[in-house]
Coordinates of C-alpha atoms in Angstrom, one line a residue:
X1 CA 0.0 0.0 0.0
X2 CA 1.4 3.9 -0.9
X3 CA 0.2 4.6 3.1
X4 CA 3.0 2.2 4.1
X5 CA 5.5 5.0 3.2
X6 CA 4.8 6.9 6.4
X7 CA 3.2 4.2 8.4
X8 CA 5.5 0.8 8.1
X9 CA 9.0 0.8 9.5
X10 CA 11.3 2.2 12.6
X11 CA 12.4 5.2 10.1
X12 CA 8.6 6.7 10.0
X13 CA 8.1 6.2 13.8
X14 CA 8.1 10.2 13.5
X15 CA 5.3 9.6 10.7
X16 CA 3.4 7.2 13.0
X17 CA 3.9 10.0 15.8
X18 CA 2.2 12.8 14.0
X19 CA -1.4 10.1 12.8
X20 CA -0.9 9.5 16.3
X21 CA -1.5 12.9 17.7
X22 CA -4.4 12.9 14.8
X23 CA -6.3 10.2 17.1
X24 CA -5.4 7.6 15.0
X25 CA -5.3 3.8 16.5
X26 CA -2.7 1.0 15.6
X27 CA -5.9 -0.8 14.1
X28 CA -6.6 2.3 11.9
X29 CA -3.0 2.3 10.5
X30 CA -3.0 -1.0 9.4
X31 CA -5.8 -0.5 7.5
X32 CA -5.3 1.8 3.4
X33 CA -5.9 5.3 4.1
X34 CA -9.0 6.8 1.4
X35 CA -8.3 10.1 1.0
X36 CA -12.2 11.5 0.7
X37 CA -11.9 15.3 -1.1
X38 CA -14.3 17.3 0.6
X39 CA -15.7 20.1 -1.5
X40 CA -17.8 21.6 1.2
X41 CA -18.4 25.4 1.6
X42 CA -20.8 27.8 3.0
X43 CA -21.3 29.7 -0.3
X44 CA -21.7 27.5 -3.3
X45 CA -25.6 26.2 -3.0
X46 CA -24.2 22.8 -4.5
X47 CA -22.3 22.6 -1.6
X48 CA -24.0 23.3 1.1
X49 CA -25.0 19.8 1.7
X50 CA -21.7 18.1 0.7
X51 CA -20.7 17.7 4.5
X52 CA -23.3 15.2 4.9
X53 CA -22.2 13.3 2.2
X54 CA -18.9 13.0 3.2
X55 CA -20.2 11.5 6.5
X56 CA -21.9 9.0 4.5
X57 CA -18.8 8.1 2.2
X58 CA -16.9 7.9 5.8
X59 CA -18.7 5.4 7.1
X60 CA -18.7 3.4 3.4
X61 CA -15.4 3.2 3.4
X62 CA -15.1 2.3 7.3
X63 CA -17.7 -0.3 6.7
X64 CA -15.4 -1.8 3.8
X65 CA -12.4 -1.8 5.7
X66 CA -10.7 1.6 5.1
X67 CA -9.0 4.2 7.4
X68 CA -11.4 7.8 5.2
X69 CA -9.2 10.6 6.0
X70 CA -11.0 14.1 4.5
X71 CA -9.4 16.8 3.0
X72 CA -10.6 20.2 1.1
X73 CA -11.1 21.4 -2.7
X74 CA -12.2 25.1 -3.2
X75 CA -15.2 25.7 -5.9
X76 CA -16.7 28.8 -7.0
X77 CA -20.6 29.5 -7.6
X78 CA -20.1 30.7 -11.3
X79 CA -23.7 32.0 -10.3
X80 CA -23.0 34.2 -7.5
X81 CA -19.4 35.1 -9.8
X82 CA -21.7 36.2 -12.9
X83 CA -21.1 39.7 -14.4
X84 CA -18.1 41.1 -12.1
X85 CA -14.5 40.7 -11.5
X86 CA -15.0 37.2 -9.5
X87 CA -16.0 35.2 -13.1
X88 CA -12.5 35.6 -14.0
X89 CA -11.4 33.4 -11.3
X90 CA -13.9 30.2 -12.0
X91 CA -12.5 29.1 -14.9
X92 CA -8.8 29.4 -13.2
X93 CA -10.2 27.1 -10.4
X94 CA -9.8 24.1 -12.4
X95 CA -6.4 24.2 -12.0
X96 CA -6.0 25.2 -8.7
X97 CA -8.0 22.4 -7.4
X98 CA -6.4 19.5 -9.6
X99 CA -2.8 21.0 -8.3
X100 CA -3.8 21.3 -5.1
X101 CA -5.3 17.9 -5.1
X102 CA -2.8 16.2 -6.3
X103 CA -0.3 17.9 -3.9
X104 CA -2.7 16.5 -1.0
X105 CA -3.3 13.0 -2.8
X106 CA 0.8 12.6 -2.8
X107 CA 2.3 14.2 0.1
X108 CA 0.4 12.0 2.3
X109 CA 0.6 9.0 0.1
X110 CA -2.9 8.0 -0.1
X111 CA -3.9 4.5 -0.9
X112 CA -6.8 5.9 -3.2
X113 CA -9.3 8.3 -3.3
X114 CA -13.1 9.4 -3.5
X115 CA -14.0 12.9 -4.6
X116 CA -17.1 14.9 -3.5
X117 CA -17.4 17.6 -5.8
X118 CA -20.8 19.2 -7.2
X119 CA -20.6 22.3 -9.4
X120 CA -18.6 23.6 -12.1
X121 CA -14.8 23.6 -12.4
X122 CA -14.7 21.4 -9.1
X123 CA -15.5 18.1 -11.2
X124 CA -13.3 18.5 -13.8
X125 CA -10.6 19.6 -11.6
X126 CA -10.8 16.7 -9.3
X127 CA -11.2 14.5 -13.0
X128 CA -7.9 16.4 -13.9
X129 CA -6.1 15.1 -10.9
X130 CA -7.2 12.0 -10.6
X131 CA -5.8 11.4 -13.8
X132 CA -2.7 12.5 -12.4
X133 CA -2.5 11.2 -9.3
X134 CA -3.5 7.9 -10.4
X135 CA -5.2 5.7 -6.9
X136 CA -8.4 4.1 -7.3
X137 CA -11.1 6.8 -7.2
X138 CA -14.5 6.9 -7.5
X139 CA -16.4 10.4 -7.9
X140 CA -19.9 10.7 -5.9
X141 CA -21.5 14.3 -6.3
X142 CA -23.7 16.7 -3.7
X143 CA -26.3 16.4 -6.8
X144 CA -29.1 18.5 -8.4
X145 CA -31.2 21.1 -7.2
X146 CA -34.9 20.4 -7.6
X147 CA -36.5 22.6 -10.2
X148 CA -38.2 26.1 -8.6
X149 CA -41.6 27.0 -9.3
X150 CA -43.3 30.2 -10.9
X151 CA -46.9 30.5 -11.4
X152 CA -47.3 26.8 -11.8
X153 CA -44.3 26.2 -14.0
X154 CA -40.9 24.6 -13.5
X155 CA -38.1 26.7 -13.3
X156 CA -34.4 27.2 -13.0
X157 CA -31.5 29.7 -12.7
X158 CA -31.6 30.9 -16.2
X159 CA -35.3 32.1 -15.8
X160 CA -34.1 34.1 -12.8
X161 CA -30.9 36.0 -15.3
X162 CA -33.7 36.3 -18.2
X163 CA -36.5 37.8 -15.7
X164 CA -33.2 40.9 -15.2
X165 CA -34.0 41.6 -19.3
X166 CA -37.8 41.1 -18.9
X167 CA -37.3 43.5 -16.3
X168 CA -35.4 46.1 -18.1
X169 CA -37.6 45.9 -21.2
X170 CA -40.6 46.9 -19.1
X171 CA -42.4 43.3 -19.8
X172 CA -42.3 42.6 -15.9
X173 CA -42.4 44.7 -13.0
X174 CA -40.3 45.0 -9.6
X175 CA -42.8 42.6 -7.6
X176 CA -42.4 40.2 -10.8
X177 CA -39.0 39.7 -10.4
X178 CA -39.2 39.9 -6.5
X179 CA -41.0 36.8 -7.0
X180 CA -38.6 34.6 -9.3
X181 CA -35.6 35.4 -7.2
X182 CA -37.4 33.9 -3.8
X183 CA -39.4 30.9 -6.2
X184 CA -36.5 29.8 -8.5
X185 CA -33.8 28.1 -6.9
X186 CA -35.8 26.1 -3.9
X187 CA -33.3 23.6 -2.4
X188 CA -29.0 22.9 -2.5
X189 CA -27.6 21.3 -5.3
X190 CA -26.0 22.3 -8.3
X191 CA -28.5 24.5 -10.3
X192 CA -31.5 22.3 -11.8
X193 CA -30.8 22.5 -15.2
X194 CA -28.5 20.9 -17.9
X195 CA -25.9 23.3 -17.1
X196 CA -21.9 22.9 -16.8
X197 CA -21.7 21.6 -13.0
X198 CA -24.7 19.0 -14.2
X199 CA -23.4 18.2 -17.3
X200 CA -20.0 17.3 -15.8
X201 CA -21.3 15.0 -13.5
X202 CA -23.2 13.3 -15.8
X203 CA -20.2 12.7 -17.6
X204 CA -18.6 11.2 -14.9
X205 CA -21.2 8.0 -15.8
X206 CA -20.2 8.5 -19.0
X207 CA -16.2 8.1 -18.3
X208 CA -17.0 5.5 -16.2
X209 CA -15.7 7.1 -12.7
X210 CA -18.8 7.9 -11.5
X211 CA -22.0 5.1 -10.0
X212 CA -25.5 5.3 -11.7
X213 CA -27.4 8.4 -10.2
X214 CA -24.2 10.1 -9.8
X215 CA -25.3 13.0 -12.2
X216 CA -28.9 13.1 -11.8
X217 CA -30.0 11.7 -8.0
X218 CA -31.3 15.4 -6.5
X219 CA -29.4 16.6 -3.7
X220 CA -32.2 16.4 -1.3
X221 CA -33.1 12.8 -1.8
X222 CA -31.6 10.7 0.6
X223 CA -30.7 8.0 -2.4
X224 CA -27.9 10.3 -2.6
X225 CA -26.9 9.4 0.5
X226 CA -26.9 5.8 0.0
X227 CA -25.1 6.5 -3.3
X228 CA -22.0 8.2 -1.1
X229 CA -22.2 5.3 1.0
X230 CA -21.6 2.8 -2.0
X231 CA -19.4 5.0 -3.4
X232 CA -16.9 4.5 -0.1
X233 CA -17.8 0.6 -0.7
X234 CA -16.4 0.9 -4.1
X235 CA -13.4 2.8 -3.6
X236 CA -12.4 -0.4 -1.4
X237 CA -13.3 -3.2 -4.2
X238 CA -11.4 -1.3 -6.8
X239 CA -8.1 -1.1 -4.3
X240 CA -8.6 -4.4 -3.9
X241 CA -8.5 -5.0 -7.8
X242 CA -6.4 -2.3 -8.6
X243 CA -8.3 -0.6 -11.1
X244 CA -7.2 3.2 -11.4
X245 CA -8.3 5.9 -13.1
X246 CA -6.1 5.6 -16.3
X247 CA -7.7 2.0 -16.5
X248 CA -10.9 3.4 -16.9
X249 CA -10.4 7.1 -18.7
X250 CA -8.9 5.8 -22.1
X251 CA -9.5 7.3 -25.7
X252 CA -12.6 5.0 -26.1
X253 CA -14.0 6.5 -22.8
X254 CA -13.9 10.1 -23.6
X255 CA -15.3 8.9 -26.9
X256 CA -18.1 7.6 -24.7
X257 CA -18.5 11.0 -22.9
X258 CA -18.2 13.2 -26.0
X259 CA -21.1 10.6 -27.7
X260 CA -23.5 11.1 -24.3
X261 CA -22.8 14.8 -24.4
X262 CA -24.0 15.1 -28.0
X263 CA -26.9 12.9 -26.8
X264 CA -27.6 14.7 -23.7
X265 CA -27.2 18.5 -24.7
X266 CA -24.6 19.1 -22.7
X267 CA -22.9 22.5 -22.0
X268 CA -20.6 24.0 -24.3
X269 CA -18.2 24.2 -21.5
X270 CA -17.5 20.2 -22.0
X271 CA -15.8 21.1 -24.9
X272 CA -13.1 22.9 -22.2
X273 CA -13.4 20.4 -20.1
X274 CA -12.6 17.3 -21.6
X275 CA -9.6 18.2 -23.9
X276 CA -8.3 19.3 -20.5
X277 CA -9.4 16.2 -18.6
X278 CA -8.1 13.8 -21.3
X279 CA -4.5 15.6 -21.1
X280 CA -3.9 14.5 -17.4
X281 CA -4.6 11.2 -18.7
X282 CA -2.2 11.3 -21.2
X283 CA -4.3 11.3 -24.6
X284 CA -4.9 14.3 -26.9
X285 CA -8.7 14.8 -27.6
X286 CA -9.0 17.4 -30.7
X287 CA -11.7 19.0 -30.3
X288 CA -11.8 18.8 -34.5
X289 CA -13.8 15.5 -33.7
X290 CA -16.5 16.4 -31.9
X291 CA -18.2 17.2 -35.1
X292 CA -17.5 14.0 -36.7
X293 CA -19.4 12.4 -33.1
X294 CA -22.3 15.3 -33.5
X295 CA -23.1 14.0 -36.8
X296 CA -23.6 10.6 -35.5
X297 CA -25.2 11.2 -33.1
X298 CA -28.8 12.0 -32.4
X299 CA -29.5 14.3 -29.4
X300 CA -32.2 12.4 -26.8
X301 CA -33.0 15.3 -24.4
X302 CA -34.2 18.7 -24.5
X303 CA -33.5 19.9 -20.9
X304 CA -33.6 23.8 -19.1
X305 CA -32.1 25.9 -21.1
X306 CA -33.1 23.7 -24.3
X307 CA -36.3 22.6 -23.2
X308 CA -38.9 22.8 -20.1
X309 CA -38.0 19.4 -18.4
X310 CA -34.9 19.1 -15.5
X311 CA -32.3 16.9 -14.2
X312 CA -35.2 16.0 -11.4
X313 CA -37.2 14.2 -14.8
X314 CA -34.0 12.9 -16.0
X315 CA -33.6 11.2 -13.2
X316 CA -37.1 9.6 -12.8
X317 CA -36.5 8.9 -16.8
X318 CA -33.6 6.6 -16.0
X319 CA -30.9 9.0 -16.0
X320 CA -27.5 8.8 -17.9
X321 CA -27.9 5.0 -18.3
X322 CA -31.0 5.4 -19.9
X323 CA -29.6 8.0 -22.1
X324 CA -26.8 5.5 -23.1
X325 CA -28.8 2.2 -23.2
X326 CA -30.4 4.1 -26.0
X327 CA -27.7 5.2 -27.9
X328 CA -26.2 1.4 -27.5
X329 CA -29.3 0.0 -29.6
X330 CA -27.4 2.0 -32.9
X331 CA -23.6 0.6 -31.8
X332 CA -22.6 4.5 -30.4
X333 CA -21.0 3.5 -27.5
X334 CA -17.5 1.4 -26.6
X335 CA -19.3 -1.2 -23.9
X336 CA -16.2 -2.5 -23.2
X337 CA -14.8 0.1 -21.1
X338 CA -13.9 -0.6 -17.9
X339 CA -15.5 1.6 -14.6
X340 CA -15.6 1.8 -11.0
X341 CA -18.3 -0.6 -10.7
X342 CA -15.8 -3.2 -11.7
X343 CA -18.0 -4.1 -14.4
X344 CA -17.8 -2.4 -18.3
X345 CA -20.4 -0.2 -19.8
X346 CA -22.0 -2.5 -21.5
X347 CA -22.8 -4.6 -18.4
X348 CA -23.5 -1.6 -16.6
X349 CA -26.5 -0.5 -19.1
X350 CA -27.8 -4.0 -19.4
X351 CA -31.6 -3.9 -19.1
X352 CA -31.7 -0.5 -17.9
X353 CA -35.4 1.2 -19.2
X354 CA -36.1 4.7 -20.3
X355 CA -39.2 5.3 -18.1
X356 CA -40.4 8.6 -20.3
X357 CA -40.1 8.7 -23.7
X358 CA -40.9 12.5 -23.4
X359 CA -37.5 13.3 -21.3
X360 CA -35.6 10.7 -22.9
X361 CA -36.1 10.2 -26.9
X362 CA -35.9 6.9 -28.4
X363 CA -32.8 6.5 -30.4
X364 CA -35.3 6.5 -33.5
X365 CA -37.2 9.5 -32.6
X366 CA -34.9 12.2 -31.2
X367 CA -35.4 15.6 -30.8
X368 CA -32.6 16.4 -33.5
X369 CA -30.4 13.9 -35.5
X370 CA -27.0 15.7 -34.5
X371 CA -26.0 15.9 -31.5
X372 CA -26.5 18.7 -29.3
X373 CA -22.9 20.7 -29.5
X374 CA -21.5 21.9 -33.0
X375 CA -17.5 23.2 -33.7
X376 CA -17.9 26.3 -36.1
X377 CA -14.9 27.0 -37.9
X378 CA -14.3 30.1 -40.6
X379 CA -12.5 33.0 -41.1
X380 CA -13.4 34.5 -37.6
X381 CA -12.6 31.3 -36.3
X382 CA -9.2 29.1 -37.9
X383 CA -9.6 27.1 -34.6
X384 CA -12.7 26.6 -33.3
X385 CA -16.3 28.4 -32.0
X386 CA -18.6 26.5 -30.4
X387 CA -22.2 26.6 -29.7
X388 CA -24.7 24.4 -28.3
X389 CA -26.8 24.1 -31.5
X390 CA -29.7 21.7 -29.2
X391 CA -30.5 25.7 -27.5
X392 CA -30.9 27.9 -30.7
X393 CA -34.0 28.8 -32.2
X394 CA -34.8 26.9 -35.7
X395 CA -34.5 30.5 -36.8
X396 CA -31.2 31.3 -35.9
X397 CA -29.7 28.3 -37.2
X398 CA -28.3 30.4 -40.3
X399 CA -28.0 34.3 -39.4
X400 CA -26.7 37.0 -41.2
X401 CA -26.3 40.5 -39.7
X402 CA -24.2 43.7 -38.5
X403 CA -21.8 43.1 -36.1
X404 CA -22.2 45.7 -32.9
X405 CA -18.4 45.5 -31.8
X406 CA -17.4 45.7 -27.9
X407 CA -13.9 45.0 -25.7
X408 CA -15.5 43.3 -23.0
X409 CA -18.5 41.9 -21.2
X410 CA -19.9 45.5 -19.0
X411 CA -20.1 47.4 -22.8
X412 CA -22.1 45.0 -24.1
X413 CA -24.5 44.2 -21.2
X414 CA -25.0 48.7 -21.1
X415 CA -25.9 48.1 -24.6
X416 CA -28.0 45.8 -24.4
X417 CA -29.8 47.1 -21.2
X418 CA -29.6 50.9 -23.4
X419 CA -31.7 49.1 -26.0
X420 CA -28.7 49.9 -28.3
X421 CA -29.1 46.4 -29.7
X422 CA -31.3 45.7 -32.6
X423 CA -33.0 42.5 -33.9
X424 CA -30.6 41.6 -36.8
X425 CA -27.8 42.2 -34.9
X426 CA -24.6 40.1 -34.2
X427 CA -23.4 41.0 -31.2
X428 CA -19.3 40.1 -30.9
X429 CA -17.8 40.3 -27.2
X430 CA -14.2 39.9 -27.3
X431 CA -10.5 40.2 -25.3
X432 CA -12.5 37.8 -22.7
X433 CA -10.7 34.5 -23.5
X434 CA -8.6 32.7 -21.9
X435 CA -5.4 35.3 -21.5
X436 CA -7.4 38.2 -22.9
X437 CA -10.0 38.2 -19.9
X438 CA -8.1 36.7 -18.1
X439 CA -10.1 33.9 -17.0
X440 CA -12.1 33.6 -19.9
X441 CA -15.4 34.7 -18.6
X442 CA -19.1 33.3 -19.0
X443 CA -21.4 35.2 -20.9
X444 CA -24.6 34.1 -19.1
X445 CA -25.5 37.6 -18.2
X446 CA -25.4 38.9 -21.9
X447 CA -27.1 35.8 -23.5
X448 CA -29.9 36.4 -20.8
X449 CA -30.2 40.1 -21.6
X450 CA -30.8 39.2 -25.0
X451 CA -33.6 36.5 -24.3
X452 CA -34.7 38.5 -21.4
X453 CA -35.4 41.6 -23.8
X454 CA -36.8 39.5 -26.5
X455 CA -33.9 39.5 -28.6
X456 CA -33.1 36.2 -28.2
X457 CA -34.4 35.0 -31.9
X458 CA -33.4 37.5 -33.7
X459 CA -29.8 38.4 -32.1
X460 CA -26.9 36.2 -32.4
X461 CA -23.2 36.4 -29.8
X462 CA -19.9 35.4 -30.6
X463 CA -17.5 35.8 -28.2
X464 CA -13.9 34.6 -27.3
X465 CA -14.8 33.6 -23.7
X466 CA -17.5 31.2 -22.8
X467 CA -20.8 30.6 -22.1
X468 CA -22.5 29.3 -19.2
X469 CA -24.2 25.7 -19.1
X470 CA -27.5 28.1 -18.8
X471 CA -27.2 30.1 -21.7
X472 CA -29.4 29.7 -24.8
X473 CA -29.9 30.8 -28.3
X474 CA -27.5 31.7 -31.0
X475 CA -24.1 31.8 -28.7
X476 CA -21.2 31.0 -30.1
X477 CA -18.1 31.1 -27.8
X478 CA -14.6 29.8 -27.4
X479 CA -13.4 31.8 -30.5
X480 CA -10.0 30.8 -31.5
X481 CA -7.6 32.3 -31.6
X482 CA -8.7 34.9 -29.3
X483 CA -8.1 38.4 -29.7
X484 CA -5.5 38.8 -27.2
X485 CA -3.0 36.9 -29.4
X486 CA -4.5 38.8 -32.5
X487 CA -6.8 36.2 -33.4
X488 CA -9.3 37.5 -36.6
X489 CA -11.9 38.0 -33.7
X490 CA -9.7 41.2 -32.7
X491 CA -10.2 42.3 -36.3
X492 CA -13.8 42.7 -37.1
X493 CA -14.7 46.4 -37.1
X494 CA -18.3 47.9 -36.2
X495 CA -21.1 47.1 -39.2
X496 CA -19.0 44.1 -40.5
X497 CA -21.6 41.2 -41.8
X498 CA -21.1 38.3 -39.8
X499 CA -22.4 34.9 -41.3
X500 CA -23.3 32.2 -39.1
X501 CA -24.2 28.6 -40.5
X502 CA -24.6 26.4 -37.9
X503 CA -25.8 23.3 -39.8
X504 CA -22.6 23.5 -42.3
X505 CA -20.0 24.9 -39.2
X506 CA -19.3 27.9 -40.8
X507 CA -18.2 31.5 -38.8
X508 CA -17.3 34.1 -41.3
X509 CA -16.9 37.8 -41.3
X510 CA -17.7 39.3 -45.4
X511 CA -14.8 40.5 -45.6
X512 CA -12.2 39.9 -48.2
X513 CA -8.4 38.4 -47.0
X514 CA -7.0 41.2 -47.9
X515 CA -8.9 43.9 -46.1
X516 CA -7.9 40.9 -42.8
X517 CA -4.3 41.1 -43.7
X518 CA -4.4 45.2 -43.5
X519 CA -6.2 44.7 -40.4
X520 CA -3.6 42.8 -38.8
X521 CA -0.4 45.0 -39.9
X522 CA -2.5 47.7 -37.9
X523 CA -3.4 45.6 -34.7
X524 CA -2.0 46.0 -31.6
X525 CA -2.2 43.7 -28.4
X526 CA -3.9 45.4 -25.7
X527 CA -2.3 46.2 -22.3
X528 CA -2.8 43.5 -19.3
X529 CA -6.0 44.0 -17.5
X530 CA -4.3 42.1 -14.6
X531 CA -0.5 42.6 -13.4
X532 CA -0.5 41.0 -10.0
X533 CA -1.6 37.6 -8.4
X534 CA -2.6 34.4 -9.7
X535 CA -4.7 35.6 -12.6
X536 CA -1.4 37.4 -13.8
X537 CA 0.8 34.1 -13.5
X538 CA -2.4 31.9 -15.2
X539 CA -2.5 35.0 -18.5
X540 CA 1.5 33.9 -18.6
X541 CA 0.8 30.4 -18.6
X542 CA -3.0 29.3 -20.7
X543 CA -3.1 28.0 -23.8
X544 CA -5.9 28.3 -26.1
X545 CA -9.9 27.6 -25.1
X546 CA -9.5 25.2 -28.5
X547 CA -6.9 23.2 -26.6
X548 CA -9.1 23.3 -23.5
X549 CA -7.4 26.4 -22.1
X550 CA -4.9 23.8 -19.9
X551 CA -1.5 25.6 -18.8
X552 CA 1.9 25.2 -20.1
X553 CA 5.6 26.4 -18.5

């Protein structure tokens, strides 16, 4: 066992000294030491409940024969960070919680690990280092909100951003929105929709590193608390049969997750997440495929922002084993894949029913025959743009119109708010990305201005940062290369015709190479908004949002 390097032996008696002034018995040290990653906080509503599911993995593990020893991981609520200076620091997260993890994991030589994360850069951080780490590890989340209630209706937090725009254009009044903010979000759990944090952890099904329910059990149903508990059970078995994360996170299993994204109508911000995720693990996922797996691919669900149903319905529908017993009836899936069940995919989805045909689509009747993310390419964007085609209006699906040029995220939301924005209009938010921002913001509060003043089919976004897992309509982000580097983003001037074609992948500005080449002589890189701290040091050190925006010496 690793936890024999500071347990077994007369040279770590000083080891032995220190678990013993942690309260540890002799019997405890025999046993392997699980280190449980404990993304509790008192600020992140996905979070708020994660203590008690600790305690539950605790006594798992215990049960099974391990010594659980917890330890923290730091997550922001990209919902509380939305539209200020703190949404350049959830993105950066990622990294510090995979480092920091890591550091944990292998200074106190752990035996193997189980991570409680819930919301958005917290899972694929804790995915990113336990690629690197490399222990057995099973993932078990604090899980879904319940959807909130307005007037009868389901809701989520994107109704509560897109009630703002209402607001502002005059089509609801103060006691209106009064009411959504105290109706919409009615319980913990990562917010109730198919956004980032949810999407992530039902990808961890996907991977194969998470149990069944782990992406779709609601945080308040106390199944998730007999989830944690055979989560702690499962860390053991796979010590036991030494089955690690690299085992279980090959090429064919993000090949699995990229095909259940397409299916599910994931966020956009899996297409960050996954390059980045597959790195640690030592394979190179080009995000130039994910079209080639769209177009395959029929997308199954419609859920908030897409649609009116929630991860609550998805999850009385059969969840993401439903979704991928489906998609196995048309040979989509890899069922040999091993996960931490010990068993492979395909024994995993055996027999399990889709319960409502409604949620879940039949592989032969889906909403859409592609899948429910798209890579644009063109001459705004050599790299890649991405939008999450399964949200935009049938409408919007090919747009032509003026672009309304701004430098960053405030100017556009005054704009919009101003009524400066037009139906036609391409709006085109830029020197956001990854080292432009820094931080590569979300755009969730522009895309819901936009909706929110009834703009939202008839005005498309492009931006070089990124959108939230609760944005809709036609939002194209991750623009690369961004303008910071001098990408063609950085070179469209105010009136330029933008031409969006989401069903051929095209993103082009009219206008002609050689007027782009002029451009370019003339550009200039702007100034650093940030000189100091970690957000200087991560500017120095991202790479591209088409490469997953992972850091490099």
């Amino acid at each position: 066992m690793l936890s024999d390097n500071v347990k077994l032996g007369d040279e770590h008696a000083p080891h032995r000294s220190l678990f013993n002034a942690l309260g540890f018995t002799k019997d405890e040290m025999r046993k392997p030491m699980i280190g449980i990653v404990s993304s509790y906080n008192e600020i992140v509503p996905g979070h708020m409940n994660i203590d008690k599911i600790v305690d539950a993995v605790k006594l798992g593990v215990a049960e099974a024969g391990g010594m659980p020893v917890v330890f923290p991981a730091i997550a922001v609520c990209d919902g509380i960070a939305m539209g200020h200076i703190g949404m350049k620091y959830s993105l950066v997260t990622r990294d510090l919680i995979a480092d920091s993890t890591e550091c944990m994991a292998r200074a106190h030589q752990f035996d193997a690990l189980v991570m409680v994360p819930n919301c958005d850069k917290n899972v694929p951080g804790l995915l990113m280092a336990a690629a690197r780490v490399n222990v057995p590890t099973v993932f078990v989340s604090g899980g879904p909100m319940l959807a909130g209630h307005v007037h009868g209706k389901k809701t989520s937090l994107s109704s509560m951003f897109e009630a703002v725009g209402a607001k502002k254009a005059g089509t609801i009044d103060e006691e209106e929105l009064r009411y959504y903010d105290e109706h919409t979000c009615p319980t913990c759990g990562s917010c109730s929709g198919m956004y980032t944090a949810n999407s992530m952890n039902c990808l961890t099904e996907a991977i194969g590193m998470g149990l069944r329910g782990n992406g779709t059990i609601p945080a308040v149903y106390s199944e998730r608390l007999r989830l944690a508990k055979m989560a702690g059970y499962a860390v053991m078995e796979m010590l036991e049969k030494n089955i690690r994360p690299r085992d279980i996170m090959t090429k064919e299993a993000f090949m699995n997750a990229l095909t259940v994204d397409m299916a599910l109508g994931c966020s956009t911000n899996t297409m960050l997440h996954l390059p980045a995720i597959a790195h640690e693990a030592g394979i190179e996922l080009n995000m130039e495929i994910a079209n080639e797996v769209s177009d395959r691919t029929p997308n199954l669900c419609h859920l908030a922002p897409a649609g009116h149903t929630y991860m609550e319905d998805l999850n009385e529908a059969g969840g993401v084993y439903a979704v991928m017993n489906e998609l196995s009836k048309k040979n989509l899936l890899n069922l040999d894949c091993m996960t931490v069940t010990g068993h492979t995919v395909g024994e995993n989805i055996a027999n399990v029913k889709n319960r409502d045909t409604e949620v879940i689509r039949p592989i032969d009747n889906p909403f859409m025959n592609e899948g429910g993310i798209a890579v644009l390419k063109g001459n705004i964007a050599p790299d890649t743009g991405i939008v999450k085609r399964s949200a935009v209006a049938p409408e919007m699906m090919k747009h032509e119109g003026p672009a309304r040029v701004f430098d960053c995220e405030e100017d556009a939301i005054k704009a919009i708010y101003d009524g400066k924005i037009n139906a036609g209009d391409v709006v085109v938010i830029r020197y956001e990305g990854p080292k432009g921002g820094p931080g590569m913001r979300e755009m969730l509060n522009p895309t819901s201005a936009i909706a929110g003043m009834g703009l939202g089919a008839s005005v498309a976004l492009i931006t070089d940062g990124r959108f939230s897992g609760a944005s809709r309509g036609a939002s194209i982000g991750h623009v690369s290369p961004e303008a910071a580097v001098g990408g063609p983003i950085a070179l469209i001037e105010e009136g330029d015709i933008i031409k969006i074609d989401i069903p051929a992948n095209k993103l082009d500005v009219d206008v002609s190479d050689e007027v782009l080449a002029e451009r370019k002589k003339k550009w200039q890189p702007k100034p650093a908004k940030v000189t100091d701290g970690y957000l200087a040091r991560y500017e120095k050190m991202v790479t591209s949002g088409n490469r997953g925006a992972i850091l490099e010496i």
